[in-house]
PDB file of C-alpha atoms and ligand atoms in Angstrom:
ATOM      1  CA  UNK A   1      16.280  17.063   0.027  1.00 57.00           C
ATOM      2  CA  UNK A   2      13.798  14.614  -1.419  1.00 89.00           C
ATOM      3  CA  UNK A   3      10.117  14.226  -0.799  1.00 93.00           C
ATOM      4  CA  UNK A   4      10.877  10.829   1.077  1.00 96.00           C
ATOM      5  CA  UNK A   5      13.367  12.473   3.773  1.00 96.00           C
ATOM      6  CA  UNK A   6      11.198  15.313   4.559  1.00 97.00           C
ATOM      7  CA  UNK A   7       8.351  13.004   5.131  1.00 98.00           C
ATOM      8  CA  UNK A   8      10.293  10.588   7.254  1.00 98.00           C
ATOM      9  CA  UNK A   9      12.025  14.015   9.268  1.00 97.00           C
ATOM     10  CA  UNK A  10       8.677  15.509   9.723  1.00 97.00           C
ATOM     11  CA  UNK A  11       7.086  12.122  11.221  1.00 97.00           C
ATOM     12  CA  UNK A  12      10.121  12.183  13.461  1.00 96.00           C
ATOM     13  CA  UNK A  13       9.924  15.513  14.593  1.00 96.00           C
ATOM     14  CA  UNK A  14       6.063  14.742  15.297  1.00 95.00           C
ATOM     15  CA  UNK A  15       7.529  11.433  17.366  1.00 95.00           C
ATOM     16  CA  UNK A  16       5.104   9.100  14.886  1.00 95.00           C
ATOM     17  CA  UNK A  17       7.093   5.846  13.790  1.00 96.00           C
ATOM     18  CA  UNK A  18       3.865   4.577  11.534  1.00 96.00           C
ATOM     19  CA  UNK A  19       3.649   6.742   8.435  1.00 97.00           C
ATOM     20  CA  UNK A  20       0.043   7.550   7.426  1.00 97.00           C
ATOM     21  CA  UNK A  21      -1.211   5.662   3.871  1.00 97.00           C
ATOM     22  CA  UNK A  22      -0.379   9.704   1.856  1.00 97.00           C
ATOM     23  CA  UNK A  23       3.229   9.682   2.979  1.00 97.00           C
ATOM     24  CA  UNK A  24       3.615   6.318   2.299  1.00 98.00           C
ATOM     25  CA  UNK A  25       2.472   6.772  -1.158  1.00 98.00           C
ATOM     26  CA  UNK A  26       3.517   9.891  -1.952  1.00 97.00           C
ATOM     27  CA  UNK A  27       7.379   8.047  -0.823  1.00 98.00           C
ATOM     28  CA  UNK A  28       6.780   5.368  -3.252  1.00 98.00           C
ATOM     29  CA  UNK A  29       5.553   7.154  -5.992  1.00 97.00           C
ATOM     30  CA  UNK A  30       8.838   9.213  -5.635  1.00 97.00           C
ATOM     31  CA  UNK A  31      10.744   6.321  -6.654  1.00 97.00           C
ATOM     32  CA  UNK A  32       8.296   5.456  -9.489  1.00 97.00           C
ATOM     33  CA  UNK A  33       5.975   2.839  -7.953  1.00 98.00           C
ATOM     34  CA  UNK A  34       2.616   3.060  -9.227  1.00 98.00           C
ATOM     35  CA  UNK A  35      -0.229   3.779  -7.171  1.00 98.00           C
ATOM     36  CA  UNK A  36      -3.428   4.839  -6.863  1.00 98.00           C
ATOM     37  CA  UNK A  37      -4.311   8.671  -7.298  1.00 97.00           C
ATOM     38  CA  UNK A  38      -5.128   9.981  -4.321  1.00 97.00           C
ATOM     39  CA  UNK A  39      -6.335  13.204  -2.275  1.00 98.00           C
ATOM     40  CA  UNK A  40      -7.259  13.807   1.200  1.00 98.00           C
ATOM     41  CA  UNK A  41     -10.381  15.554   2.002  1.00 98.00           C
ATOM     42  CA  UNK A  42     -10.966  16.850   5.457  1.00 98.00           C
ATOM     43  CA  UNK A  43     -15.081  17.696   4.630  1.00 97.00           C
ATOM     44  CA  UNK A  44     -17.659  15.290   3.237  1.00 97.00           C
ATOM     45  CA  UNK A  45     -18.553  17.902   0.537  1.00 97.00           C
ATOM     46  CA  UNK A  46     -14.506  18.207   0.035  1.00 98.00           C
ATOM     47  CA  UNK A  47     -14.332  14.109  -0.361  1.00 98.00           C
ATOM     48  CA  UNK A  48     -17.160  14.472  -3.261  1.00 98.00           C
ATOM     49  CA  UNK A  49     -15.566  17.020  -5.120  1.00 98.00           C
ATOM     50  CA  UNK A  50     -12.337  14.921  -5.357  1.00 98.00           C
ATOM     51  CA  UNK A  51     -14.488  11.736  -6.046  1.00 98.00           C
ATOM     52  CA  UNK A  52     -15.827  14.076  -8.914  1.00 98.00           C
ATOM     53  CA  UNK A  53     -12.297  14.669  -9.886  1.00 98.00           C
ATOM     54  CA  UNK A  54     -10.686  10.848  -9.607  1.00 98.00           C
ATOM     55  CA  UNK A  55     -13.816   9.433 -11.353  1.00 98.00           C
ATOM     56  CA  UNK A  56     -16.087   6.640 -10.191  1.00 98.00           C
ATOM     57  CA  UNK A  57     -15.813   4.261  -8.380  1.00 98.00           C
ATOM     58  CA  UNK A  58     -13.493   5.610  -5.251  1.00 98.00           C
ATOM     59  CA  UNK A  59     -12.460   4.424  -2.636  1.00 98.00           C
ATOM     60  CA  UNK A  60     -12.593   6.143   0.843  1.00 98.00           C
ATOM     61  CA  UNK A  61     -10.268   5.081   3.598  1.00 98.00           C
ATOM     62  CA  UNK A  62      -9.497   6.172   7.401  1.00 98.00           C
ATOM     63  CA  UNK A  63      -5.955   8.766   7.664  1.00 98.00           C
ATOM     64  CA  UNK A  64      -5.311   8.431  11.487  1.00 97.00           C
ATOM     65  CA  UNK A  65      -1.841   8.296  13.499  1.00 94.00           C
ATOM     66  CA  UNK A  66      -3.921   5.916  15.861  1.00 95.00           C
ATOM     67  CA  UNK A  67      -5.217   3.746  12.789  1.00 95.00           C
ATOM     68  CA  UNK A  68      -3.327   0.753  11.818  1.00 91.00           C
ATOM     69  CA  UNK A  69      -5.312  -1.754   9.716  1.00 93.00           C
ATOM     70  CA  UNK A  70      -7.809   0.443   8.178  1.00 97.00           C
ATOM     71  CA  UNK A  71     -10.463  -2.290   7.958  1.00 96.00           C
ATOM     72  CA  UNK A  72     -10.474  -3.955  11.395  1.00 96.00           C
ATOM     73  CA  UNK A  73     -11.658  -0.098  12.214  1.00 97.00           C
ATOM     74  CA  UNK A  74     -14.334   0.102   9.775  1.00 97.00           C
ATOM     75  CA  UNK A  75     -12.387   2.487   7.955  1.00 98.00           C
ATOM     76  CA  UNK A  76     -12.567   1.854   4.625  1.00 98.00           C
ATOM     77  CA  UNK A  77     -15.119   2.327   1.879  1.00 98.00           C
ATOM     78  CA  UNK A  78     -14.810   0.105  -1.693  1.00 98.00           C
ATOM     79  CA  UNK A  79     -16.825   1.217  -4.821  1.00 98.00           C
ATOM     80  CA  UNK A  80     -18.450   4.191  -4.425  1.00 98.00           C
ATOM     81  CA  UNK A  81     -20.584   5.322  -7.629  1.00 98.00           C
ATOM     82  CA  UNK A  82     -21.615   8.845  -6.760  1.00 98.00           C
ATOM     83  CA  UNK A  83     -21.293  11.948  -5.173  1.00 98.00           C
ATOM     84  CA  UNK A  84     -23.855  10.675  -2.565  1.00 98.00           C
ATOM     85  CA  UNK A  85     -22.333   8.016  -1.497  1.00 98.00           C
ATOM     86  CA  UNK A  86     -18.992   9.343  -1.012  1.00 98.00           C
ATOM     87  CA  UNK A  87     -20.681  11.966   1.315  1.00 97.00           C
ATOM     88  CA  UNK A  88     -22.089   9.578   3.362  1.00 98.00           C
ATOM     89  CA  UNK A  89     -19.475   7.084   3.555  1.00 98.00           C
ATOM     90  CA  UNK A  90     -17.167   9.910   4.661  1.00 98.00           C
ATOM     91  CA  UNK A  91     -19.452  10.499   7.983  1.00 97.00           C
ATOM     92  CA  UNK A  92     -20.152   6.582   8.218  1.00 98.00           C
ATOM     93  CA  UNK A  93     -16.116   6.032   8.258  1.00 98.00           C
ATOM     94  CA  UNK A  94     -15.627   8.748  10.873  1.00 97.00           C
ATOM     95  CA  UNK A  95     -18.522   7.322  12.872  1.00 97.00           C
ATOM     96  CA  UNK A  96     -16.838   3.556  12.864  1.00 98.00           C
ATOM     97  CA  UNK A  97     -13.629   4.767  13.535  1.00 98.00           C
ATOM     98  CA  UNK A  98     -14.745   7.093  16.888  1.00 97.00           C
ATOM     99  CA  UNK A  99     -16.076   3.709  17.912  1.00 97.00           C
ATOM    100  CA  UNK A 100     -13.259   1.134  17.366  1.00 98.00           C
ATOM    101  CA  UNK A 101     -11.345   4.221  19.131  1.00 97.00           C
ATOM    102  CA  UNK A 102     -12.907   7.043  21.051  1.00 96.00           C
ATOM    103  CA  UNK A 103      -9.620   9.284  21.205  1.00 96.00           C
ATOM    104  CA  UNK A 104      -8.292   8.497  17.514  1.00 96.00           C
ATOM    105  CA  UNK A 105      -6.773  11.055  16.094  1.00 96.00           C
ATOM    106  CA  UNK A 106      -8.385  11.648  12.445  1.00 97.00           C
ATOM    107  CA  UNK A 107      -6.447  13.691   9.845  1.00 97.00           C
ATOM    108  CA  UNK A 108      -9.249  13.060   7.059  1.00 98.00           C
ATOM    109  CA  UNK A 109     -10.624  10.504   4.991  1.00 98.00           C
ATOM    110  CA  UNK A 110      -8.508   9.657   1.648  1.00 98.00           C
ATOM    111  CA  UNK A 111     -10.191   9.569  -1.793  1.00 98.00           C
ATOM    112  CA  UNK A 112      -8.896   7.172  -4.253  1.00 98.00           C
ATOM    113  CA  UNK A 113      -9.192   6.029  -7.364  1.00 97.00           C
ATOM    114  CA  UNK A 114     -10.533   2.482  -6.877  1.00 98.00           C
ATOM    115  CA  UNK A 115      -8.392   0.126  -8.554  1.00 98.00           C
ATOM    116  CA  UNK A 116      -9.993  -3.048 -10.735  1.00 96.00           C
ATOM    117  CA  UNK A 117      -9.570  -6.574  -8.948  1.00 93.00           C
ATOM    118  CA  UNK A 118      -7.084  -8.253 -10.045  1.00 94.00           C
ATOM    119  CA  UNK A 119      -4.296 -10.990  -8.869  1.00 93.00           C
ATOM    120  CA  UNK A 120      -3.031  -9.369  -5.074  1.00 95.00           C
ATOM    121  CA  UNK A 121       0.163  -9.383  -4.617  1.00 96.00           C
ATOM    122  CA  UNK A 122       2.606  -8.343  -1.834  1.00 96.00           C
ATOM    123  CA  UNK A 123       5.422  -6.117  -1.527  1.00 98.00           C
ATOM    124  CA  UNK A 124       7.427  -5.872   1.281  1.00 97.00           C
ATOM    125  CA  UNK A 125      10.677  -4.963   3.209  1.00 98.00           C
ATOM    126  CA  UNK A 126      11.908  -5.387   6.525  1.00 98.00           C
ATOM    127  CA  UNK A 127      15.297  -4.185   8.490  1.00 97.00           C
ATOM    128  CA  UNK A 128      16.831  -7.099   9.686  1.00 96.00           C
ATOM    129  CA  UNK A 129      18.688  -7.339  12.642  1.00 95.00           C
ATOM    130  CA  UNK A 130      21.745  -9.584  11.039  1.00 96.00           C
ATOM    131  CA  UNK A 131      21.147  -9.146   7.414  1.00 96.00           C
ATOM    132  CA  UNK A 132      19.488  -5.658   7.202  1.00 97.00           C
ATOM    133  CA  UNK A 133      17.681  -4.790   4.292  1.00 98.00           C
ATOM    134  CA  UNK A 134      15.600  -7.589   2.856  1.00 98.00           C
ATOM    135  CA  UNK A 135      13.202  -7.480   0.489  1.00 98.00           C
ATOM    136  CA  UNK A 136       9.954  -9.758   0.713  1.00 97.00           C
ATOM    137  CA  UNK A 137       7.009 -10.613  -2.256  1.00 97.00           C
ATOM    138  CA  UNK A 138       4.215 -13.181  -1.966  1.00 96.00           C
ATOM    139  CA  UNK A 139       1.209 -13.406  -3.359  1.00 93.00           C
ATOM    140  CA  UNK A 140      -2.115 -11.958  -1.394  1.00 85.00           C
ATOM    141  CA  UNK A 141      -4.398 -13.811   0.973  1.00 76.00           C
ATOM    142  CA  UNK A 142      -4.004 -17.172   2.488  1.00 73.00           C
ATOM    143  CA  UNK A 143      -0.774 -17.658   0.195  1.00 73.00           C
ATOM    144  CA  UNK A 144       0.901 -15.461   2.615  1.00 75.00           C
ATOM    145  CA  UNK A 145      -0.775 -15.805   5.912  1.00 72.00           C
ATOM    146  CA  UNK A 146      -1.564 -19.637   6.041  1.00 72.00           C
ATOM    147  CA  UNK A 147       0.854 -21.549   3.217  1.00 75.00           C
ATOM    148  CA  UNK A 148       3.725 -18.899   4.041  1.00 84.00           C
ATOM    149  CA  UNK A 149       4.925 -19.069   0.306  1.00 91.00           C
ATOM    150  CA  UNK A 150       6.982 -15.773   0.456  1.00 95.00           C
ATOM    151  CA  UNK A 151      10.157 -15.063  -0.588  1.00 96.00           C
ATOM    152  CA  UNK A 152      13.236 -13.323   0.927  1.00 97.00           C
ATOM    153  CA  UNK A 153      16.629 -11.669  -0.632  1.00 98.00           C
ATOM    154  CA  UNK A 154      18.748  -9.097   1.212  1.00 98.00           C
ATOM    155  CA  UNK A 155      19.046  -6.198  -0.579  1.00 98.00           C
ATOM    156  CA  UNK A 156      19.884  -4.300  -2.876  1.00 98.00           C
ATOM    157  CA  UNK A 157      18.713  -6.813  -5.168  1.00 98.00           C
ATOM    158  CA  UNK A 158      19.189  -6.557  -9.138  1.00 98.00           C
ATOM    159  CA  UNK A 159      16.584  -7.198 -11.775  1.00 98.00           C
ATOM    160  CA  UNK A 160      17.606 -11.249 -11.609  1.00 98.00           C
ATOM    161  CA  UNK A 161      17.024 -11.485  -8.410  1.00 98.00           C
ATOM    162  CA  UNK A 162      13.479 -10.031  -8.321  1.00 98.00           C
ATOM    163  CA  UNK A 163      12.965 -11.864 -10.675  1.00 98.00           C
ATOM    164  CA  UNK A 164      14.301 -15.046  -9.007  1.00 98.00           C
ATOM    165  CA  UNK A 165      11.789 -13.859  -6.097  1.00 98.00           C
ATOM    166  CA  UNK A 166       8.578 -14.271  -8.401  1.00 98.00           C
ATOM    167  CA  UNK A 167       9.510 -16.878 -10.467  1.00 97.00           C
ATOM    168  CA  UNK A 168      10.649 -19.000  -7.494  1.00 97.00           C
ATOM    169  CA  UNK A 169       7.150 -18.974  -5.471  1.00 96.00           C
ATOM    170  CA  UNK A 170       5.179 -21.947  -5.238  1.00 93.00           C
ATOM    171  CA  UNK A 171       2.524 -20.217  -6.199  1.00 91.00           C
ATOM    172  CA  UNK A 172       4.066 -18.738  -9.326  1.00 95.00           C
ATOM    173  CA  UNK A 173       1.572 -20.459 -11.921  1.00 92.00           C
ATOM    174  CA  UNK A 174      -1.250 -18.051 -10.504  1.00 90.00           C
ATOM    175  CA  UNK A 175       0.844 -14.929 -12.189  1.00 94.00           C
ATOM    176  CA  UNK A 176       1.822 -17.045 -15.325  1.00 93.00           C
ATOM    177  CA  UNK A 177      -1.732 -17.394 -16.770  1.00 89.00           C
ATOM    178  CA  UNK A 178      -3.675 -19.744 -15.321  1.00 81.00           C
ATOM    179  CA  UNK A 179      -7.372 -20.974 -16.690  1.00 83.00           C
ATOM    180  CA  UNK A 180      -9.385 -17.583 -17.468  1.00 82.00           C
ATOM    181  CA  UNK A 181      -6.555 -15.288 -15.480  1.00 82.00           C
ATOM    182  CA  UNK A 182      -4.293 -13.876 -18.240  1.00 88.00           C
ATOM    183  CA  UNK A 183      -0.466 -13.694 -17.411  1.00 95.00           C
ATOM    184  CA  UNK A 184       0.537 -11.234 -15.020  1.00 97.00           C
ATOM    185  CA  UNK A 185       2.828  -8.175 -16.100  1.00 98.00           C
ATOM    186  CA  UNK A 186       6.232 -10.184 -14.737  1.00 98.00           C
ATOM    187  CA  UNK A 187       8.388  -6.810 -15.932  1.00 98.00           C
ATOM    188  CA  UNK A 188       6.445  -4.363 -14.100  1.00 98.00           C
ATOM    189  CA  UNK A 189       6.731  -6.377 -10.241  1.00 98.00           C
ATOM    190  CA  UNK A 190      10.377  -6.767 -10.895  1.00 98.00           C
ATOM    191  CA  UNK A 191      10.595  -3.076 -11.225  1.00 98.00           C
ATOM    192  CA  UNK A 192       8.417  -2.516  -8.260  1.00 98.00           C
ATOM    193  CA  UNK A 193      10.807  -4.631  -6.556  1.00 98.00           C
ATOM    194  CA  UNK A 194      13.682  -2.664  -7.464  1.00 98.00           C
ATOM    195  CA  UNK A 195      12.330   0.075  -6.403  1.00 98.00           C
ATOM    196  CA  UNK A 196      11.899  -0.719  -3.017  1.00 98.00           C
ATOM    197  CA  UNK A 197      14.901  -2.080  -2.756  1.00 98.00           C
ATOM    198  CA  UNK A 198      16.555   1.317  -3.805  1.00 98.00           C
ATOM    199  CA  UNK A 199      13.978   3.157  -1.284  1.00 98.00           C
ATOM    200  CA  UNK A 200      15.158   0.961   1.846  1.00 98.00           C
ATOM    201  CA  UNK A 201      18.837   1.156   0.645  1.00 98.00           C
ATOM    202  CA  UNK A 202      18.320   5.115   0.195  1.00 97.00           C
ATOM    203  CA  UNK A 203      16.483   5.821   3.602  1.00 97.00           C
ATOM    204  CA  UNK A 204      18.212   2.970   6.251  1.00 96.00           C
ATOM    205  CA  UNK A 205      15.062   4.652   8.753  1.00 97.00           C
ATOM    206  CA  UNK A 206      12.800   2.250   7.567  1.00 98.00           C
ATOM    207  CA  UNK A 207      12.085  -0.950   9.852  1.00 98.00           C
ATOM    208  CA  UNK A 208       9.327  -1.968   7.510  1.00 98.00           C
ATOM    209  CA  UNK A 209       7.395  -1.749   4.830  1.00 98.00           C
ATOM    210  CA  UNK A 210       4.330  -3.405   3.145  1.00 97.00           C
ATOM    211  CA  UNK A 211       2.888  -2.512  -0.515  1.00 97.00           C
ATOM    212  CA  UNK A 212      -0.109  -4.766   0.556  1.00 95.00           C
ATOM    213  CA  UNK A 213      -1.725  -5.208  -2.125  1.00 96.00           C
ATOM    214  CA  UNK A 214      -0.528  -4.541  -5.379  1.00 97.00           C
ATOM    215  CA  UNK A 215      -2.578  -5.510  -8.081  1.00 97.00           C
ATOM    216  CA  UNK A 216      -1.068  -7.337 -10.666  1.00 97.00           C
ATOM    217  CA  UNK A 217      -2.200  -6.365 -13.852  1.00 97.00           C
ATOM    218  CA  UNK A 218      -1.893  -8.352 -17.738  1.00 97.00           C
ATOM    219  CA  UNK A 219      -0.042  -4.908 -18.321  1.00 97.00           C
ATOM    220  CA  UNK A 220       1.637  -3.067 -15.503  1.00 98.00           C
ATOM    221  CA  UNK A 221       0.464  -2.762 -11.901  1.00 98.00           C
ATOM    222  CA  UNK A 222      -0.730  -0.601  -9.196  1.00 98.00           C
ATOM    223  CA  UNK A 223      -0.121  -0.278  -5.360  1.00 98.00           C
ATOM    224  CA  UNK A 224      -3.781  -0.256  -3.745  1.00 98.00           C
ATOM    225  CA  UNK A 225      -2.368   0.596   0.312  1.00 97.00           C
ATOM    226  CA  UNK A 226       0.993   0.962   1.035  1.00 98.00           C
ATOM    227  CA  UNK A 227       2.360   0.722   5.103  1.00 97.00           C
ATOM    228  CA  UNK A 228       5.789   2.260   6.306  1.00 98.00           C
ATOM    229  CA  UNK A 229       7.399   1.490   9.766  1.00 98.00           C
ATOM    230  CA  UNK A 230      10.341   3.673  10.927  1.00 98.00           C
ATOM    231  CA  UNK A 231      12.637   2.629  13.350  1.00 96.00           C
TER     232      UNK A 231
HETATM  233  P1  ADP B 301      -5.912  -2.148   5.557  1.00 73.47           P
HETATM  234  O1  ADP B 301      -4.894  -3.125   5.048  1.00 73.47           O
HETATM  235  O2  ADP B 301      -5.287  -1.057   6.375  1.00 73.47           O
HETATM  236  O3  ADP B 301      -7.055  -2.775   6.262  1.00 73.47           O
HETATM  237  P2  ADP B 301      -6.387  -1.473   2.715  1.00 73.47           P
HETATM  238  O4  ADP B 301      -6.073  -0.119   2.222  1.00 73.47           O
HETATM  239  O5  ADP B 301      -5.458  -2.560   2.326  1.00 73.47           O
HETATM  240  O6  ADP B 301      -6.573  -1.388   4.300  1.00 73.47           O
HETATM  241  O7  ADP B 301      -7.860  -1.824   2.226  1.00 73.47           O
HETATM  242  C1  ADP B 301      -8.474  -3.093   2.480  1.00 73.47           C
HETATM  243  C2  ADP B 301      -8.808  -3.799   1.172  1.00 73.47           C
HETATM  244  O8  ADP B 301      -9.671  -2.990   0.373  1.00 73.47           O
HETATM  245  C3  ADP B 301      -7.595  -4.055   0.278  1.00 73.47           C
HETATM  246  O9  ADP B 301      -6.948  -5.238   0.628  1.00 73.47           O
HETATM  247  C4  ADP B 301      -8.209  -4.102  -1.117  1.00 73.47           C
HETATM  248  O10 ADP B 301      -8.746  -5.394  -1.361  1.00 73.47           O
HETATM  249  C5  ADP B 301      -9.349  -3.103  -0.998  1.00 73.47           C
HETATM  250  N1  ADP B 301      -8.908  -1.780  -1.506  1.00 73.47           N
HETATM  251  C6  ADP B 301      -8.372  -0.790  -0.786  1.00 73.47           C
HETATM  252  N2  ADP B 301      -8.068   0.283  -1.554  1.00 73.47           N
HETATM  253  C7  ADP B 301      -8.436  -0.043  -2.795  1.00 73.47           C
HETATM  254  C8  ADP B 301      -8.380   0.649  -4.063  1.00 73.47           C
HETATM  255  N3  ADP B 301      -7.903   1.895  -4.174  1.00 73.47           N
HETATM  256  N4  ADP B 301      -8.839  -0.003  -5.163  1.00 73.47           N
HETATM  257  C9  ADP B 301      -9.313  -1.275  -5.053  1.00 73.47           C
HETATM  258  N5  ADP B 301      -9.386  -1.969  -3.901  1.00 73.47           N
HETATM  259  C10 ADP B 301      -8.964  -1.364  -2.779  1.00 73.47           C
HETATM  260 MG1   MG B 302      -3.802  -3.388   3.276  1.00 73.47          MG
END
């Protein structure tokens, strides 16, 4: 069996429907999404020796059951430039979180590689009721939450149609080079794409999912938090 049905078994077995941010990753990097590297530490002296590992800066996020959005809970940590600071962001995360939610559940803090800003863009999937399997990409921000300029196919999509999905967006001139922003790596979303539309086809347990964001890169592109919903 592959690494994406064990995970999605196990969180059944465990009666959890929201995957935590290392399953979902270590799902999509099984069907050759790129993401950030990651480790989970369960110690603040653990978290530094990974940071030492990754290489500065890391990132340091919340892994809860009980933790949704990361950020609303104060649970995550951008650019961190030593061994220091990872050790006490680790205790200032855990700290926030036991606020936002006295009884959360906390399985560690995440290390990861902290990824350069770039274009955001979004990945997604959802099971629909009529049409099942779609496949969703916008770009990040208010492009997606206030101007709603996504777009939709049902999967399994092919390469044309992902790339029918970017090209398509009203906002599509932001990833083509625009003023100082170079052109955005068109090849390596449509793969991304692909991928997930293979992943959703390949495991029908997933309600949702949400690669949000992906940084799009002049050349290639990396998944920064990645979401996964079972039914
Ligand atoms: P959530 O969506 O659960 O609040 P995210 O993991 O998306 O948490 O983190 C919030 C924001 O922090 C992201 O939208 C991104 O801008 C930034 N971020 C998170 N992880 C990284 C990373 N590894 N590299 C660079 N930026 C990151
Ligand atoms: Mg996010």
């Amino acid at each position: 069996m592959n690494q994406a049905a064990k995970i999605i078994n196990q969180a059944k077995k465990e009666g959890r429907k929201a995957l935590l941010e290392t399953e979902a990753k270590t799902i999509i990097a099984e069907y050759c999404i790129p993401v950030t590297k990651f480790k989970l530490a369960k110690s603040e002296k653990e978290a530094a020796t990974y940071a030492d590992q990754i290489g500065y800066p890391v990132v340091l996020k919340i892994v809860s059951p009980d933790i949704i959005h990361k950020s609303d809970a104060g649970g995550v940590l951008v650019n961190l430039k030593n061994a220091v600071d990872v050790a006490n962001g680790y205790n200032k995360i855990i700290d926030s979180v036991k606020k936002y939610k006295t009884d959360a559940k906390i399985v560690g803090i995440l290390v990861q590689e902290m990824a350069p800003q770039s274009t955001e863009v979004i990945v997604g999937a959802i099971k629909d009721p009529q049409f099942g399997q779609t496949v969703m990409f916008g770009l990040g921000g208010i492009f997606v939450e206030l101007l709603k300029d996504v777009n939709f196919r049902v999967a399994p999509i092919n390469v044309e149609d992902a790339k029918e999905m970017i090209t398509q967006l009203k906002a599509f001139p932001l990833l083509n080079g625009y003023r100082n922003t170079p052109p955005a790596d068109i090849d390596a979303l449509v793969g991304i794409l692909c991928a997930v539309s293979h992943l959703v086809m390949d495991q029908p347990e997933i309600k949702e999912l949400d690669l949000n964001p992906v940084m799009a890169y002049p050349k290639g592109a990396k998944t920064v938090d990645a979401r996964i919903i079972l039914e």
